[in-house]
Structures are given as structure tokens and as C-alpha cells.
PDB file of C-alpha atoms in Angstrom:
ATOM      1  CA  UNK A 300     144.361 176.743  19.820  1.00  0.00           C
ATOM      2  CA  UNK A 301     141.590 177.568  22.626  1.00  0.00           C
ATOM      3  CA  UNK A 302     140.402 180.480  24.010  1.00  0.00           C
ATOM      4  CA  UNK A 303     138.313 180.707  26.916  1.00  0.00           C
ATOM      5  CA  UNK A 304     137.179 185.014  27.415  1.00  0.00           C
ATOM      6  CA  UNK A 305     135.968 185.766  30.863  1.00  0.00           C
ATOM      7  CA  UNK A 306     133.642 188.599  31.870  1.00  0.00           C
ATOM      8  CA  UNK A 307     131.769 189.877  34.697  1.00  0.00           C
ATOM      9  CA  UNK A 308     133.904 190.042  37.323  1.00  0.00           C
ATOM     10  CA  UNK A 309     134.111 193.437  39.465  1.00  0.00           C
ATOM     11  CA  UNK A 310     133.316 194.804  42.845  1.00  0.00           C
ATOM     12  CA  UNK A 311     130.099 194.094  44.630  1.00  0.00           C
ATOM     13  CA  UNK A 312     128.901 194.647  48.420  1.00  0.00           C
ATOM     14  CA  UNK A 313     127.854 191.633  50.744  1.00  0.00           C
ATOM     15  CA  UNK A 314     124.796 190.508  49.729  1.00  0.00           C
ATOM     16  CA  UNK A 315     124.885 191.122  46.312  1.00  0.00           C
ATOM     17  CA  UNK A 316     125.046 189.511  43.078  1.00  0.00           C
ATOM     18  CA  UNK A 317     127.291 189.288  39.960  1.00  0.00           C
ATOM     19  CA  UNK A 318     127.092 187.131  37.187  1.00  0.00           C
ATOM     20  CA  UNK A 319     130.274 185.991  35.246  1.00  0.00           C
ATOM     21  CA  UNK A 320     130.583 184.738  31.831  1.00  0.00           C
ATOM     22  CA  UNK A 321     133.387 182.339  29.871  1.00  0.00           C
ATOM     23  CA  UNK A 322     133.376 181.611  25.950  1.00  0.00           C
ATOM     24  CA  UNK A 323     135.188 179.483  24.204  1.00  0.00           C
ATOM     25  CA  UNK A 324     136.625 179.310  20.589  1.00  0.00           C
ATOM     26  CA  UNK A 325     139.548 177.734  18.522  1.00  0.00           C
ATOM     27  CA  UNK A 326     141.061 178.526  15.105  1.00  0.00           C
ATOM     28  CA  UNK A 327     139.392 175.422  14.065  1.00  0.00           C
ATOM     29  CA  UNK A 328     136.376 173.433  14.860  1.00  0.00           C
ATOM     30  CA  UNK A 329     135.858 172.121  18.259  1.00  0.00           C
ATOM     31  CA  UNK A 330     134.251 168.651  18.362  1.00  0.00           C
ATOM     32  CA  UNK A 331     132.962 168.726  21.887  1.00  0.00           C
ATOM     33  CA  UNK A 332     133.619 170.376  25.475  1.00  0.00           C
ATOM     34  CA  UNK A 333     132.750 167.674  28.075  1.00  0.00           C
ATOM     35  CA  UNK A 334     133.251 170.048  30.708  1.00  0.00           C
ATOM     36  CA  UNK A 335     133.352 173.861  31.466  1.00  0.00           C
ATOM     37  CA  UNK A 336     133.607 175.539  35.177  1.00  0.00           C
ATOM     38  CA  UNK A 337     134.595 177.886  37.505  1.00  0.00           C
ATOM     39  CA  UNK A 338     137.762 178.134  39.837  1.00  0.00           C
ATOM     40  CA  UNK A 339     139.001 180.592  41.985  1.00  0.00           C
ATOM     41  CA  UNK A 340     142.209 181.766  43.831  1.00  0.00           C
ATOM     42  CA  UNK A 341     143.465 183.858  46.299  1.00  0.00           C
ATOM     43  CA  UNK A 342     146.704 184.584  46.737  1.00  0.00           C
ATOM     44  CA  UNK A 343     148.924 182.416  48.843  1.00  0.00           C
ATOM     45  CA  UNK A 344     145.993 179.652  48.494  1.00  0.00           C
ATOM     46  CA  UNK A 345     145.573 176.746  45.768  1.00  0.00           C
ATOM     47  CA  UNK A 346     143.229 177.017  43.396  1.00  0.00           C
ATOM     48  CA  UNK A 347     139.765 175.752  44.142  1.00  0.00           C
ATOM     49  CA  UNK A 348     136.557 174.308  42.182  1.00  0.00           C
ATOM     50  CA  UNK A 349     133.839 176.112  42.158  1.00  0.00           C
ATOM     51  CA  UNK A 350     131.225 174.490  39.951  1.00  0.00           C
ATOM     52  CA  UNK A 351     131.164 172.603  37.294  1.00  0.00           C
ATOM     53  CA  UNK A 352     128.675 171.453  34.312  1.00  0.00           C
ATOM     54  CA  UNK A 353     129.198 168.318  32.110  1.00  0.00           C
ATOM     55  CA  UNK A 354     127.495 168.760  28.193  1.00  0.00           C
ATOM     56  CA  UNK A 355     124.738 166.912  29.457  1.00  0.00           C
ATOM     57  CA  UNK A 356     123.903 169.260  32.478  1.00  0.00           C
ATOM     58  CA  UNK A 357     125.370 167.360  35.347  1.00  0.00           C
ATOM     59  CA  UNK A 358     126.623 169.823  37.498  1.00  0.00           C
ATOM     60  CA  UNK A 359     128.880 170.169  40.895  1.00  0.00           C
ATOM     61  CA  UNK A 360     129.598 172.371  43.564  1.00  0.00           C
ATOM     62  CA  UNK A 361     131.847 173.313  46.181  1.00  0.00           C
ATOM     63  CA  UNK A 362     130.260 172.994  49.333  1.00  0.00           C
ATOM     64  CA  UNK A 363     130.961 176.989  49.930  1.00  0.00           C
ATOM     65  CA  UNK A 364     128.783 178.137  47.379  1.00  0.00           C
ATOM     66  CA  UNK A 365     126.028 175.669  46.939  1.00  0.00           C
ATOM     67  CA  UNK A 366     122.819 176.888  47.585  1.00  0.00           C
ATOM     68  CA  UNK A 367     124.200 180.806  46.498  1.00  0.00           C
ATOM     69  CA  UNK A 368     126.111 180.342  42.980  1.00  0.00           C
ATOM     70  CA  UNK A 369     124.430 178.539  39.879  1.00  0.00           C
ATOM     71  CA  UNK A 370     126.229 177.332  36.520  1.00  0.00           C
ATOM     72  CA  UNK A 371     124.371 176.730  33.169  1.00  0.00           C
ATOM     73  CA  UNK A 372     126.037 176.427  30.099  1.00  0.00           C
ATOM     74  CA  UNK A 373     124.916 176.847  26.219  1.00  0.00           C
ATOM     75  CA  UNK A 374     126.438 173.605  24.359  1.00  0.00           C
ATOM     76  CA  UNK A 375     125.873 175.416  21.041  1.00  0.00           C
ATOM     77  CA  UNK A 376     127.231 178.700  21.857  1.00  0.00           C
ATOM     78  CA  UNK A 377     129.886 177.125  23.694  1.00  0.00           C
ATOM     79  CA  UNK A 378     129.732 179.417  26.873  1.00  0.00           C
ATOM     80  CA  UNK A 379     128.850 178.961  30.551  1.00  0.00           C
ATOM     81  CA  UNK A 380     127.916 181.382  32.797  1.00  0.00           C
ATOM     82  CA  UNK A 381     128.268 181.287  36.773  1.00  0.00           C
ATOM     83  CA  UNK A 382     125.181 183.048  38.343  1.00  0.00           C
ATOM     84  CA  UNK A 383     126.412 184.355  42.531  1.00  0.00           C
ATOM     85  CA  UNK A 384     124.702 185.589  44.571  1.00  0.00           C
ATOM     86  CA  UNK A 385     124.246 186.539  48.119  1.00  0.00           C
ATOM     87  CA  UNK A 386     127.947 187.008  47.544  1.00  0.00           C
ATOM     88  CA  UNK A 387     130.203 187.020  50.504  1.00  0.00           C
ATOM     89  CA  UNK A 388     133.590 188.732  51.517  1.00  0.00           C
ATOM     90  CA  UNK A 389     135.113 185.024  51.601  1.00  0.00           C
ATOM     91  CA  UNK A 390     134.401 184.642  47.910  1.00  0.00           C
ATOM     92  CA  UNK A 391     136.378 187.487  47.046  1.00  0.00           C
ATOM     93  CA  UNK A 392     139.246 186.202  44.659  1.00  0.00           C
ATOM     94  CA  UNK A 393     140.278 185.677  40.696  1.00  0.00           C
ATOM     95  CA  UNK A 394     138.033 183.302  39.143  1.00  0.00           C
ATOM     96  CA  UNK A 395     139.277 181.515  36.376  1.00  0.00           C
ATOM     97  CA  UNK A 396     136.681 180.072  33.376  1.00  0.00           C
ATOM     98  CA  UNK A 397     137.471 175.794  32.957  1.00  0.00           C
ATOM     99  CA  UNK A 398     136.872 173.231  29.603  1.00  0.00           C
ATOM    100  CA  UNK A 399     138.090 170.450  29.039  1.00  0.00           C
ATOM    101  CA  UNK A 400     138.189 170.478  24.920  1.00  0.00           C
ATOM    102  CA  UNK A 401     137.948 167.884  22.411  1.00  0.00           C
ATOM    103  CA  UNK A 402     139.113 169.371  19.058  1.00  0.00           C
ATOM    104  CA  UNK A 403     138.991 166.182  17.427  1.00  0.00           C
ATOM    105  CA  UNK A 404     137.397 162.984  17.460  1.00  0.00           C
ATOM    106  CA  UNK A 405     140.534 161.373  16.959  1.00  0.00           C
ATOM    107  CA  UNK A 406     142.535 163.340  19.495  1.00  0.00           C
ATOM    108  CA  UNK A 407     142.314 163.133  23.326  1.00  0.00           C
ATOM    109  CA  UNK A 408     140.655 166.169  25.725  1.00  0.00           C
ATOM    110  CA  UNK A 409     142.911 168.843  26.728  1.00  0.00           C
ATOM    111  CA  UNK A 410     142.105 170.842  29.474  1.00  0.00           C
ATOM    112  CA  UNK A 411     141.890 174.960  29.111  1.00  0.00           C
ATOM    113  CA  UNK A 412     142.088 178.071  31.156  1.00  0.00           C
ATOM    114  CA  UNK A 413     140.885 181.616  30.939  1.00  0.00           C
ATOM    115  CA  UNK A 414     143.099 184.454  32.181  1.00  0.00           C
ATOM    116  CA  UNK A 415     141.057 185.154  35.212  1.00  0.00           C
ATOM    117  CA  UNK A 416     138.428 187.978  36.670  1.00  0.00           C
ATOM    118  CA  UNK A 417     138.623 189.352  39.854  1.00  0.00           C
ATOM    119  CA  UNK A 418     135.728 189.291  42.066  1.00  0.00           C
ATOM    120  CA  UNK A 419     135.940 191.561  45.392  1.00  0.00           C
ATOM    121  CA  UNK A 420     133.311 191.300  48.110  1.00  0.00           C
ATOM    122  CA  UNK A 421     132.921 194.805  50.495  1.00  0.00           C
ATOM    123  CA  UNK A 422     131.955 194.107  54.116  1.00  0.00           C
TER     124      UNK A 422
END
């Protein structure tokens, strides 16, 4: 019923910057997303929070990246966007686009996941 697209990932050296991007849309209408973010995982690890924003701009981070990465979101374009830089080889790994999705009033959130980008970070 929801789709979350991810784009940006991609290979970048130390230092750098990449900026990745998540959209979501249903068949239907979507009533609200209360929260969109960014995980990632490496193999043979769980996966992690990176950041996340609420609708009404209250945002987290993991301790790794704050400081480096930045998330903003568009509440009528339902899309977020995760902003890295002065990447590092440690944040190499898939990172998979978050939202947790109200279709309806009536019904309760579910939560959503994108298929994942991969991010590598050259020494």
C-alpha cells in the first residue's frame, strides 16, 4: 500500500559528501506520516538509526553522525532527505529510508521500509 523510493546512494571518498533521498506514496491517500528516517546496515550487524524527523521538525541522531549528517523533510511532498557529509569509511553500509504511515484517521500507524541504497566510503 506504501512505497518509500530511495536515491542517492553511491561511492564517495573520505571526506566527502552525498545526499540521499526517500519518497513516499500509496494507492490511496495518506492521512499523515508522523515519522520518516534513515537506517543503515552492514552485514553481520543489526540495523541502526540514523536520524530521524517527526512532521513537526523534531529531529534525532545517532551519536555517530551528529554534527556530519542532517535530515529535513517536506510534509507536503512527503519526502525526506538525509544531507552527509564529511563522510567516513565507518559509515559505509545500505541505508534504508523509514515512515511510520497513517493512511487513515481511523486506522492505526504502520511502519514502512524502502529497499535500501548502498553507501561506500574509500579510505
Amino acid at each position: 500500500q506504501v512505497q518509500l523510493v530511495e536515491s542517492g546512494g553511491g561511492l564517495v571518498q573520505a571526506g566527502g559528501s552525498l545526499r540521499l533521498s526517500c519518497a513516499a506514496s500509496a494507492s490511496g491517500s495518506i492521512y499523515s506520516i508522523n515519522v520518516m528516517g534513515w537506517y543503515r546496515q552492514v552485514p553481520g550487524k543489526q540495523r541502526e538509526l540514523v536520524a530521524t524527523v517527526t512532521s513537526g521538525g523534531v529531529t534525532k541522531y545517532a551519536d555517530s553522525v551528529k554534527g556530519r549528517f542532517t535530515i529535513s523533510r517536506d510534509n507536503a511532498k512527503n519526502t525526506v532527505a538525509l544531507q552527509m557529509n564529511s563522510l567516513k569509511p565507518e559509515d559505509t553500509a545500505v541505508y534504508y529510508c523509514n515512515a511510520l504511515v497513517q493512511l487513515q484517521i481511523s486506522r492505526s500507524p504502520n511502519v514502512y521500509w524502502g529497499p535500501g541504497t548502498q553507501v561506500t566510503v574509500s579510505s
